[in-house]
CSV table of C-alpha atoms and ligand atoms in Angstrom, one decimal:
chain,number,residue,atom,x,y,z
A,1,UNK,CA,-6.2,-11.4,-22.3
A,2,UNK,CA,-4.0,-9.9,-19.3
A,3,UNK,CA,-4.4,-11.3,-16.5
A,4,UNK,CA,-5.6,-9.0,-13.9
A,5,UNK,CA,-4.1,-7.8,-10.7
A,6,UNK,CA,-5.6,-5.9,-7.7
A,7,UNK,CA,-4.5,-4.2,-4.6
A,8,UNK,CA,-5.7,-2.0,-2.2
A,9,UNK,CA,-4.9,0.4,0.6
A,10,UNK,CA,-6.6,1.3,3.8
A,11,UNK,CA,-7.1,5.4,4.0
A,12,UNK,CA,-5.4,6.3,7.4
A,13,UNK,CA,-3.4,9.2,6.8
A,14,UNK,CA,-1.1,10.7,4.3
A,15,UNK,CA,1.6,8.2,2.6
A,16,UNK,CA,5.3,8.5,3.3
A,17,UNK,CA,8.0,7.1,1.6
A,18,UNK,CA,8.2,4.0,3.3
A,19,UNK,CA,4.5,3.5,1.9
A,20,UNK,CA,5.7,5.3,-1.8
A,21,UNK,CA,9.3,2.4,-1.8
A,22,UNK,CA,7.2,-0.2,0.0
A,23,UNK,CA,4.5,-0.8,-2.5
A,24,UNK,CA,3.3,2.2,-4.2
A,25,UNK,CA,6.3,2.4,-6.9
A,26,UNK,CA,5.5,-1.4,-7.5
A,27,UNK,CA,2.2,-0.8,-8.0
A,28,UNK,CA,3.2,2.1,-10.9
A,29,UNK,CA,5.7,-0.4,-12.2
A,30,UNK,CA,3.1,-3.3,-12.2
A,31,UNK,CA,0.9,-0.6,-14.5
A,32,UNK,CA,3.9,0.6,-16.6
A,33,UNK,CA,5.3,-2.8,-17.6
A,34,UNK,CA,2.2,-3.6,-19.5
A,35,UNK,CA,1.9,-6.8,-18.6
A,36,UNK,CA,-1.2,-6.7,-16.2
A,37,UNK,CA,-4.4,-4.9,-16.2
A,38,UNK,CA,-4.5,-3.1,-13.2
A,39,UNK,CA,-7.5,-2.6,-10.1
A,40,UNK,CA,-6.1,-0.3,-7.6
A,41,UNK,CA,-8.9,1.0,-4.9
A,42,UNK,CA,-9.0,2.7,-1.7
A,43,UNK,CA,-10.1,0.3,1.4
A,44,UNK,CA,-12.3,2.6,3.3
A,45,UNK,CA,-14.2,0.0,4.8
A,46,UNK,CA,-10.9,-2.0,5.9
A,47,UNK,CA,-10.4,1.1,7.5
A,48,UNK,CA,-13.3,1.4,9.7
A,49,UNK,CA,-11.9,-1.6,11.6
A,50,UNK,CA,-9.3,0.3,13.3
A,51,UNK,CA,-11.0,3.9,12.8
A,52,UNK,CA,-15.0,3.2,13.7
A,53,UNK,CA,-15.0,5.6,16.2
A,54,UNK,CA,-12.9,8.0,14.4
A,55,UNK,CA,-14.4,8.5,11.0
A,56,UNK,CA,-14.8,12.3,10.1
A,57,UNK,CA,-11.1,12.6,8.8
A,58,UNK,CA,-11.6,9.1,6.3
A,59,UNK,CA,-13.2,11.2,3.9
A,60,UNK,CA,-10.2,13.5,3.3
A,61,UNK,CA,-7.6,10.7,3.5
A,62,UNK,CA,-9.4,9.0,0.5
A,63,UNK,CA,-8.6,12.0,-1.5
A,64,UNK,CA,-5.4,12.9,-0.2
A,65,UNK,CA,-4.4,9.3,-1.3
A,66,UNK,CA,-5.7,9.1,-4.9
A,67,UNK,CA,-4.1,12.2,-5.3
A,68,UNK,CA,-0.8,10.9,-4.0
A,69,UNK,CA,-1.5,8.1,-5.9
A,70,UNK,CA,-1.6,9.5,-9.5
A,71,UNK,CA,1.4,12.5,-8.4
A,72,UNK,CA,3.7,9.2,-8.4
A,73,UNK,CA,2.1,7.9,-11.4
A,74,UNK,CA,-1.1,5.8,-11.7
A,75,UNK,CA,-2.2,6.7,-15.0
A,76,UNK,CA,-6.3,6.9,-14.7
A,77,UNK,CA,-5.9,5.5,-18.8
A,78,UNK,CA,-3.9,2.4,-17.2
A,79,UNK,CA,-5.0,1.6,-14.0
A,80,UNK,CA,-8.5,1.6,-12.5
A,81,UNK,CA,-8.8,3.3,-9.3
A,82,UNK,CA,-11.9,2.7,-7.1
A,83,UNK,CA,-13.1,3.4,-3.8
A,84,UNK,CA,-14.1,-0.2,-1.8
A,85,UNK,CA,-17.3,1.3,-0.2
A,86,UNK,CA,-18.6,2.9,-3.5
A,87,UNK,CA,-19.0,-0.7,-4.9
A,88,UNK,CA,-21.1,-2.4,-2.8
A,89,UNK,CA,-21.4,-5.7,-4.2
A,90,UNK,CA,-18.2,-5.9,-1.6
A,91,UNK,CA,-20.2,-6.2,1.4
A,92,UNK,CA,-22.2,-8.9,-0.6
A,93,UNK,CA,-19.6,-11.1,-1.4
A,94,UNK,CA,-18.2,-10.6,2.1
A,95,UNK,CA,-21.5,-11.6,3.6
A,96,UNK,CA,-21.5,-14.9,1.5
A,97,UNK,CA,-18.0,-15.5,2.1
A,98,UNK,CA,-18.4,-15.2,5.7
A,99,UNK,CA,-20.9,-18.1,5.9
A,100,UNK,CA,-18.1,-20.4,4.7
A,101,UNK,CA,-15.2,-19.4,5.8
A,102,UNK,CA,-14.4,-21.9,9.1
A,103,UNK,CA,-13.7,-19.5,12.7
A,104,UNK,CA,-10.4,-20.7,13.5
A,105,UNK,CA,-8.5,-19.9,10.4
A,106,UNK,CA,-9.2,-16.1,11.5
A,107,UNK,CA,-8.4,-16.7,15.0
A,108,UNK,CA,-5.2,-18.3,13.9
A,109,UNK,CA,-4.2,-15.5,11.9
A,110,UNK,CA,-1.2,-14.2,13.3
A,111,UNK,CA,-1.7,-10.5,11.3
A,112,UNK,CA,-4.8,-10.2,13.5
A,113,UNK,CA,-3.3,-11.0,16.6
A,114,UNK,CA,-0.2,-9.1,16.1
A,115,UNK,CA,-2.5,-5.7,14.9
A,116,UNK,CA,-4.4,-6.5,17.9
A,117,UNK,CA,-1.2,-6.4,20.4
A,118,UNK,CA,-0.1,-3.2,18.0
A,119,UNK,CA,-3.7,-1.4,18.5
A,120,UNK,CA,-4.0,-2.4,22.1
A,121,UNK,CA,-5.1,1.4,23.1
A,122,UNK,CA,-8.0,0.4,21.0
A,123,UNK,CA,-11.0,-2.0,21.2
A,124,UNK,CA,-10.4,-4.2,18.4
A,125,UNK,CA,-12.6,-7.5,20.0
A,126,UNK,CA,-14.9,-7.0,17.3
A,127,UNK,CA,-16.7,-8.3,14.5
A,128,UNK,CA,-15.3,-6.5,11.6
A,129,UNK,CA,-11.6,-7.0,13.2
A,130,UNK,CA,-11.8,-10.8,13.1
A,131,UNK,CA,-13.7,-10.6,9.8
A,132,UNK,CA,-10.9,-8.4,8.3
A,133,UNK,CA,-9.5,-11.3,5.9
A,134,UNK,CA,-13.0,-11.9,4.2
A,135,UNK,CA,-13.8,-8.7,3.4
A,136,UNK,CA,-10.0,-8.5,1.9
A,137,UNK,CA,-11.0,-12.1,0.5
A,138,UNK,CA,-14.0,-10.4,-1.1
A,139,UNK,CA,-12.2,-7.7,-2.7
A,140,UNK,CA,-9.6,-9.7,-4.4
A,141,UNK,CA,-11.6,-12.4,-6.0
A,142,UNK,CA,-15.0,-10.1,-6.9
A,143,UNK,CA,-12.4,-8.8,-9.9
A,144,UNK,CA,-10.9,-12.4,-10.2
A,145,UNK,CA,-7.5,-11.7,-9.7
A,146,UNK,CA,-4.5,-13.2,-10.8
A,147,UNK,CA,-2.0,-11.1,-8.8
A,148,UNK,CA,-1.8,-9.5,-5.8
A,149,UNK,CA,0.8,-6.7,-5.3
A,150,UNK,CA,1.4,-6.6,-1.5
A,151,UNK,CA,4.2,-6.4,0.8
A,152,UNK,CA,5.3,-10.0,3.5
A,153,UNK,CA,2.8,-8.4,6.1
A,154,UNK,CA,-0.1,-9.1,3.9
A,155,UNK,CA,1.0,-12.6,3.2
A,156,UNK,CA,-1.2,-14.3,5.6
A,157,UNK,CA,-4.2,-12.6,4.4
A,158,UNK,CA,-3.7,-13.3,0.6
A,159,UNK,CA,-2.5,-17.0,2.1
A,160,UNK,CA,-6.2,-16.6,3.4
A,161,UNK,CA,-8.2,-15.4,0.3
A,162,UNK,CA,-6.9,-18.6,-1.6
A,163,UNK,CA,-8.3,-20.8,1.0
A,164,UNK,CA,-11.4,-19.1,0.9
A,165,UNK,CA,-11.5,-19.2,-2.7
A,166,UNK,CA,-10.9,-22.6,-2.9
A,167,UNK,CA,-13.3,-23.6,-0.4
A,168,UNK,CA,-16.2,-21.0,-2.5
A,169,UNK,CA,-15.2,-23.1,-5.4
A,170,UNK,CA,-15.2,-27.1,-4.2
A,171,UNK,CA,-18.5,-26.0,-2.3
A,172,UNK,CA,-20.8,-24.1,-5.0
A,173,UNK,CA,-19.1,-23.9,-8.6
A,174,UNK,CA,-15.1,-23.2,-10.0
A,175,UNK,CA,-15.6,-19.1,-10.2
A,176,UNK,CA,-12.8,-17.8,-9.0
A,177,UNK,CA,-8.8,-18.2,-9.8
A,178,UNK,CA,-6.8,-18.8,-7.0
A,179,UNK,CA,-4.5,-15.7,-6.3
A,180,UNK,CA,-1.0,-15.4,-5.5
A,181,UNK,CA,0.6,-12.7,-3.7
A,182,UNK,CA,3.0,-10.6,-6.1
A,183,UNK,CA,6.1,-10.0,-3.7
A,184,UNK,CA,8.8,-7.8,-4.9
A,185,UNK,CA,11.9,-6.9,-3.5
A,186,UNK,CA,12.2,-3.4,-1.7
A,187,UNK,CA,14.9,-1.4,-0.2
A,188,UNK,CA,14.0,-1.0,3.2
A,189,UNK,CA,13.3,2.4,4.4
A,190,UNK,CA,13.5,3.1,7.9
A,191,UNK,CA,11.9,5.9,9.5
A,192,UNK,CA,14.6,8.9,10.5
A,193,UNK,CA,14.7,8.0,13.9
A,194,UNK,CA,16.0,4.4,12.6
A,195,UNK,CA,12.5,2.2,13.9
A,196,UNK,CA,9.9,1.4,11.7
A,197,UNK,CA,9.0,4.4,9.3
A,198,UNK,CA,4.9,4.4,11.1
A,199,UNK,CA,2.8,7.6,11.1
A,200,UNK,CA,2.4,6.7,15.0
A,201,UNK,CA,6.2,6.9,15.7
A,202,UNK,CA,5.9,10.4,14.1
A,203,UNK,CA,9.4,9.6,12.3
A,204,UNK,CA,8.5,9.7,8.5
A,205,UNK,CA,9.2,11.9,5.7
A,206,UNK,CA,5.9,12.4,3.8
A,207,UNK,CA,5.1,12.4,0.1
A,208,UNK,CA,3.9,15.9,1.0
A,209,UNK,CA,7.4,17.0,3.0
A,210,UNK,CA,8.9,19.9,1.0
A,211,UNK,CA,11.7,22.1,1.3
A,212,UNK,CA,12.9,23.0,4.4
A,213,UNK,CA,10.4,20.2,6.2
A,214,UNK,CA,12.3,17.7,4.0
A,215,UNK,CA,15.6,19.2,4.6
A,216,UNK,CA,15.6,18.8,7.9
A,217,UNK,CA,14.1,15.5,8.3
A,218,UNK,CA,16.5,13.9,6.3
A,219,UNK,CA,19.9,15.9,8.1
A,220,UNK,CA,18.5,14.5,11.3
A,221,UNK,CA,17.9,11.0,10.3
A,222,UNK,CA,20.4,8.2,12.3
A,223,UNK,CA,23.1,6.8,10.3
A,224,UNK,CA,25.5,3.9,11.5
A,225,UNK,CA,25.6,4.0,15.3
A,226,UNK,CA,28.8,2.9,15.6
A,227,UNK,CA,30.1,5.7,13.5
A,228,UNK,CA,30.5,8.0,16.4
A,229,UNK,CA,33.4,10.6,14.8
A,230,UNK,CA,34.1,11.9,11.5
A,231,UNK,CA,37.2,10.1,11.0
A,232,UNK,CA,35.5,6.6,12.1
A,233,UNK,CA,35.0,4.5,8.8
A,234,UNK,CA,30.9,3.7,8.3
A,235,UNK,CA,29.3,0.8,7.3
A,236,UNK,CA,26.9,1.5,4.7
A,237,UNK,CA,25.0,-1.7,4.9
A,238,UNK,CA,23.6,-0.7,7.7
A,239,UNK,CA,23.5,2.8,7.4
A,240,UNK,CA,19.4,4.1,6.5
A,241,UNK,CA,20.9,7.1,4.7
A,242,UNK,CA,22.6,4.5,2.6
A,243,UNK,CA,19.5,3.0,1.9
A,244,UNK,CA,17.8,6.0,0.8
A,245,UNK,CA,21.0,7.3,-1.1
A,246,UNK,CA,20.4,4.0,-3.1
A,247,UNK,CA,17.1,5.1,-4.6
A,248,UNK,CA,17.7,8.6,-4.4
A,249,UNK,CA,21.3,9.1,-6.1
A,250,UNK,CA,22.7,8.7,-9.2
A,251,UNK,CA,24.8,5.3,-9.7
A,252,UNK,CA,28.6,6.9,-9.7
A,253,UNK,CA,27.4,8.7,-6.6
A,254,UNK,CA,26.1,5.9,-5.1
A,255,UNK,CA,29.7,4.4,-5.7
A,256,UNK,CA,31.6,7.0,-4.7
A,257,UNK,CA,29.7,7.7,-1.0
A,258,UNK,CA,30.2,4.0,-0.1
A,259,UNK,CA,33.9,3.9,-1.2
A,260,UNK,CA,34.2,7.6,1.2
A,261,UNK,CA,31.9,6.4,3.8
A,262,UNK,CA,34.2,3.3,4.2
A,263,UNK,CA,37.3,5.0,4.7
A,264,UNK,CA,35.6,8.1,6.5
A,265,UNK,CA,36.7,9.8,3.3
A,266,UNK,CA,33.0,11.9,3.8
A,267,UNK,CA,31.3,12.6,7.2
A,268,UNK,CA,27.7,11.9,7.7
A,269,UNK,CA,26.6,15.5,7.5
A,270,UNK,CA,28.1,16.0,4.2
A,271,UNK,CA,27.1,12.8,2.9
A,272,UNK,CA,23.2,13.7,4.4
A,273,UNK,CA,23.5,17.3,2.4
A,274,UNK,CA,23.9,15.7,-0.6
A,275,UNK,CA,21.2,13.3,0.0
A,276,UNK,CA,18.7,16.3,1.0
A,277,UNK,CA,19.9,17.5,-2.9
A,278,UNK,CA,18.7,14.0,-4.6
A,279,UNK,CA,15.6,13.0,-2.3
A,280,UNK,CA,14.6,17.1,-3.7
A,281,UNK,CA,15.4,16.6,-7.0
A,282,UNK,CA,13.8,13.0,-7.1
A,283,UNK,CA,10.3,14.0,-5.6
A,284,UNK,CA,10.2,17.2,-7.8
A,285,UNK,CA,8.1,15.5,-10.6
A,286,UNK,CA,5.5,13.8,-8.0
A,287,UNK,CA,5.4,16.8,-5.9
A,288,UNK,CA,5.2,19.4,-9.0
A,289,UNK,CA,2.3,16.9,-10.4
A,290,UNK,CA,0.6,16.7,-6.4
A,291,UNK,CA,0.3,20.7,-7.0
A,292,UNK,CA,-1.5,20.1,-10.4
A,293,UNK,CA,-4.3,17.4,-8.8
A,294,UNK,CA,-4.9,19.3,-5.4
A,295,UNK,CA,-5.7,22.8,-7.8
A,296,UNK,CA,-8.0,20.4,-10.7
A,297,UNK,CA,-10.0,18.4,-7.6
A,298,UNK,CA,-13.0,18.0,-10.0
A,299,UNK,CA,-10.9,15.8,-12.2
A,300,UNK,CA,-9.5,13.7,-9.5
A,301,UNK,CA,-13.4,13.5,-8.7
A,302,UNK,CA,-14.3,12.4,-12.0
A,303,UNK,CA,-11.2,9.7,-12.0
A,304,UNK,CA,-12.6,8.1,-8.9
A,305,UNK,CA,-15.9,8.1,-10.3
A,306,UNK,CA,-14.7,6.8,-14.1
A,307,UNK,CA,-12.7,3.7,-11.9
A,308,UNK,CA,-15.9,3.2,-9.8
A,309,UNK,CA,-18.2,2.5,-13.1
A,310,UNK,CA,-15.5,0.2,-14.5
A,311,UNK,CA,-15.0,-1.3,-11.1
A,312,UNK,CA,-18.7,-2.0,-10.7
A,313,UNK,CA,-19.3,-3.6,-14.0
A,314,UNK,CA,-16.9,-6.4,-13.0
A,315,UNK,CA,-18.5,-6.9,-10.1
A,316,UNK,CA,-22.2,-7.1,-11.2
A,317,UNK,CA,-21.1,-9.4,-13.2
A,318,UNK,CA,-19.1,-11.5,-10.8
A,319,UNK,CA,-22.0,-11.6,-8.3
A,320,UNK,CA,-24.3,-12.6,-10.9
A,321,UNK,CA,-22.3,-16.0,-11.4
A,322,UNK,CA,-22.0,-15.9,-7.4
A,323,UNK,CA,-25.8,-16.0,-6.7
A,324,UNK,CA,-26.3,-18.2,-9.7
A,325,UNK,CA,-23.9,-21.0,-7.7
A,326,UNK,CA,-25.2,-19.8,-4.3
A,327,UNK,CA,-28.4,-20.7,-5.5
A,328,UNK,CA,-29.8,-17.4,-3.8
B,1,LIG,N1,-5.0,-5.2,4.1
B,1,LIG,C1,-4.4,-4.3,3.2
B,1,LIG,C2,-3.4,-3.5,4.0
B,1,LIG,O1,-3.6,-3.2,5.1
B,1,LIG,C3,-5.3,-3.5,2.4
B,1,LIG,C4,-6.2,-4.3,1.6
B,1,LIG,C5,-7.6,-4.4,1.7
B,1,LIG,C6,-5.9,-5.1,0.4
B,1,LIG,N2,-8.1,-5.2,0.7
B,1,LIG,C7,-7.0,-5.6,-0.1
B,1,LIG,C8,-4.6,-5.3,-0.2
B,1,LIG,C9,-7.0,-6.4,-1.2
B,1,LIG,C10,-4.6,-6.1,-1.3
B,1,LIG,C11,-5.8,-6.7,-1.8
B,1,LIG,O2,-2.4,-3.0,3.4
C-alpha cells in the first residue's frame, strides 16, 4: 500500500508563480513520482476565517484554482481533488477535535499571531481564527495521512496536527498516524517589485499573465540593486531575475547569463528579454491546457465531484472508527 499524502489550499484569489514554484509543482511531482497516493482539496472553509464577510467571490476562486490546478498538471486519474466544505464529516472531526485540543497550544501558535498582525485591517478575534489549526488538524488525519506537502509557514500547524493526533490517540484508541510535514526545497521567487510575491502587494505574475501582461511584468521586475549601470558586474545570487532564469532557462543559458552578468558581459534589460522568451515558452503548456479546462467547465465539474465521492468514502469510514472510540 502507498502511503497517502494530503494537502490543501485556501481559495483566495488566483495563484501566481510564487504559489505554482512554492508548492504547486511539488505537489504535481509528489503525484508523478508514484510513490504516494495523492488527496489534494480546496480549503474553502479555512478560507472563511479571513473572508467571512467577503464570501461572494469564494465560489469562483474554487474553480479558478482547480482549474489552475490540473493546467500545471494534477492528473484527476492520479490525484484526488476535493473541495473541504463538500465533505462534511470535516466539521465533525473538527468538532471532536476541538473538545481535546488544550487553549494555549493555539494561543501560542506564532502562525496565528503573526496572520493576525498581517490581517490587522481585519477582525480576526474570533472563533474560527483561533480554531484554524483543528480544523487543518481535522483535514489531515480524517484521510490518515502520512505526508504533508507544505511550505516552512505551515510548519507550526502540521507541528500542531501531530500533537492533536497524538493526544486523540493516547485518550480514546491508536487511529490515526502521526504526520510529518513533506518540506522540499524551492527556489525563492520574489515578487517583481523584489518583497514578498503576495496578491496584496499587487507585485506577482499570475498563472493567468499572458503575453504582453507577462512581458512587461517581468522587464520591470528589480534585479541586483547595486547594479546601477550597464557596465557594473551583477551578482546573480541575489538577483530575482536570476532566480527565475533558474527555472525558466535552459542549463547552458543559465551558465552563460551568470558568467555575462558577472563581468557585465549582458545588461539587465537584455538578460530580462530573454527571460520574458523562456517564462513564455515555459508556461505555454499550462496556459495552452488553462484554455482547454475554462472552455470544458462541465468536466472540471465532474472532476471535483468524482474527488468528492472518493474523498468522502475515506472519511465515512474514518469517522466510523472516530465515533466508535469516542463512544458517541
Ligand atoms: N493552512 C494551509 C495554507 O494556508 C491550507 C490548509 C488547510 C492545509 N488545511 C490543510 C494544508 C491541510 C495542508 C493540509 O496554506
Amino acid at each position: 500500500m502507498k502511503k497517502r499524502i494530503l494537502s490543501g489550499m485556501r481559495p483566495t484569489g488566483k495563484l501566481h508563480l510564487g504559489n505554482l514554484h512554492g508548492a504547486l509543482q511539488n505537489w504535481v511531482d509528489l503525484q508523478n513520482s508514484g510513490d504516494y497516493e495523492c488527496f489534494y482539496f480546496v480549503a474553502d472553509w479555512h478560507a472563511l476565517t479571513s473572508e467571512y464577510n467577503n464570501t461572494d467571490p469564494i465560489k469562483g476562486y474554487i474553480q479558478d484554482m482547480v482549474v489552475d490546478w490540473l493546467s500545471v498538471g494534477l492528473d484527476p486519474r492520479r490525484s484526488t481533488m476535493f473541495i473541504q466544505s463538500e465533505i462534511k464529516e470535516h466539521a465533525e472531526l473538527f468538532l471532536i477535535l476541538s473538545m481535546v485540543t488544550p487553549l494555549p497550544w493555539l494561543e501560542r501558535n506564532p502562525t496565528y499571531k503573526e496572520m493576525k498582525q498581517e490581517l490587522a485591517d481585519k477582525d480576526l478575534s474570533t472563533f474560527g481564527f483561533l480554531g484554524y489549526p483543528v480544523l487543518q488538524a481535522a483535514d489531515i488525519i480524517m484521510y490518515k495521512a502520512h505526508g504533508v506537502p507544505v511550505g516552512v509557514d505551515q510548519l507550526p500547524h502540521v507541528e500542531l496536527t501531530r500533537e492533536i493526533a497524538r493526544r486523540f490517540n493516547f485518550l480514546y484508541r491508536e487511529i490515526f498516524p502521526i504526520p510529518d510535514a513533506i518540506l522540499t526545497e524551492v527556489p525563492k521567487l520574489l515578487g517583481i517589485d523584489g518583497r514578498k510575491m503576495s496578491k496584496s502587494y499587487e507585485n506577482s505574475i499570475y498563472l493567468s499573465d499572458r503575453g504582453s501582461v507577462l512581458k512587461t511584468k517581468v522587464e520591470s521586475m528589480f534585479t541586483d540593486p547595486q547594479r546601477m549601470r550597464k557596465g557594473d558586474p551583477g551578482r546573480p545570487e541575489v538577483c530575482n531575475v536570476f532566480t527565475f532564469h533558474t527555472i525558466y532557462a535552459p542549463h547552458a543559458d543559465l551558465e552563460e547569463i551568470d558568467r555575462e552578468c558577472r563581468k557585465a558581459g549582458v545588461g539587465c534589460v537584455d538578460c530580462k528579454k530573454r527571460l520574458v522568451q523562456w517564462v513564455l515558452e515555459g508556461m505555454k503548456a499550462i496556459h495552452d491546457r488553462q484554455d482547454y479546462y475554462r472552455s470544458h467547465l462541465k468536466e472540471v465539474r465532474e472532476i471535483i465531484v468524482d474527488g468528492c465521492q472518493r474523498a468522502t468514502q475515506v472519511a465515512r469510514q474514518t469517522m466510523q472508527e472516530v465515533r466508535e472510540a469516542v463512544k458517541i
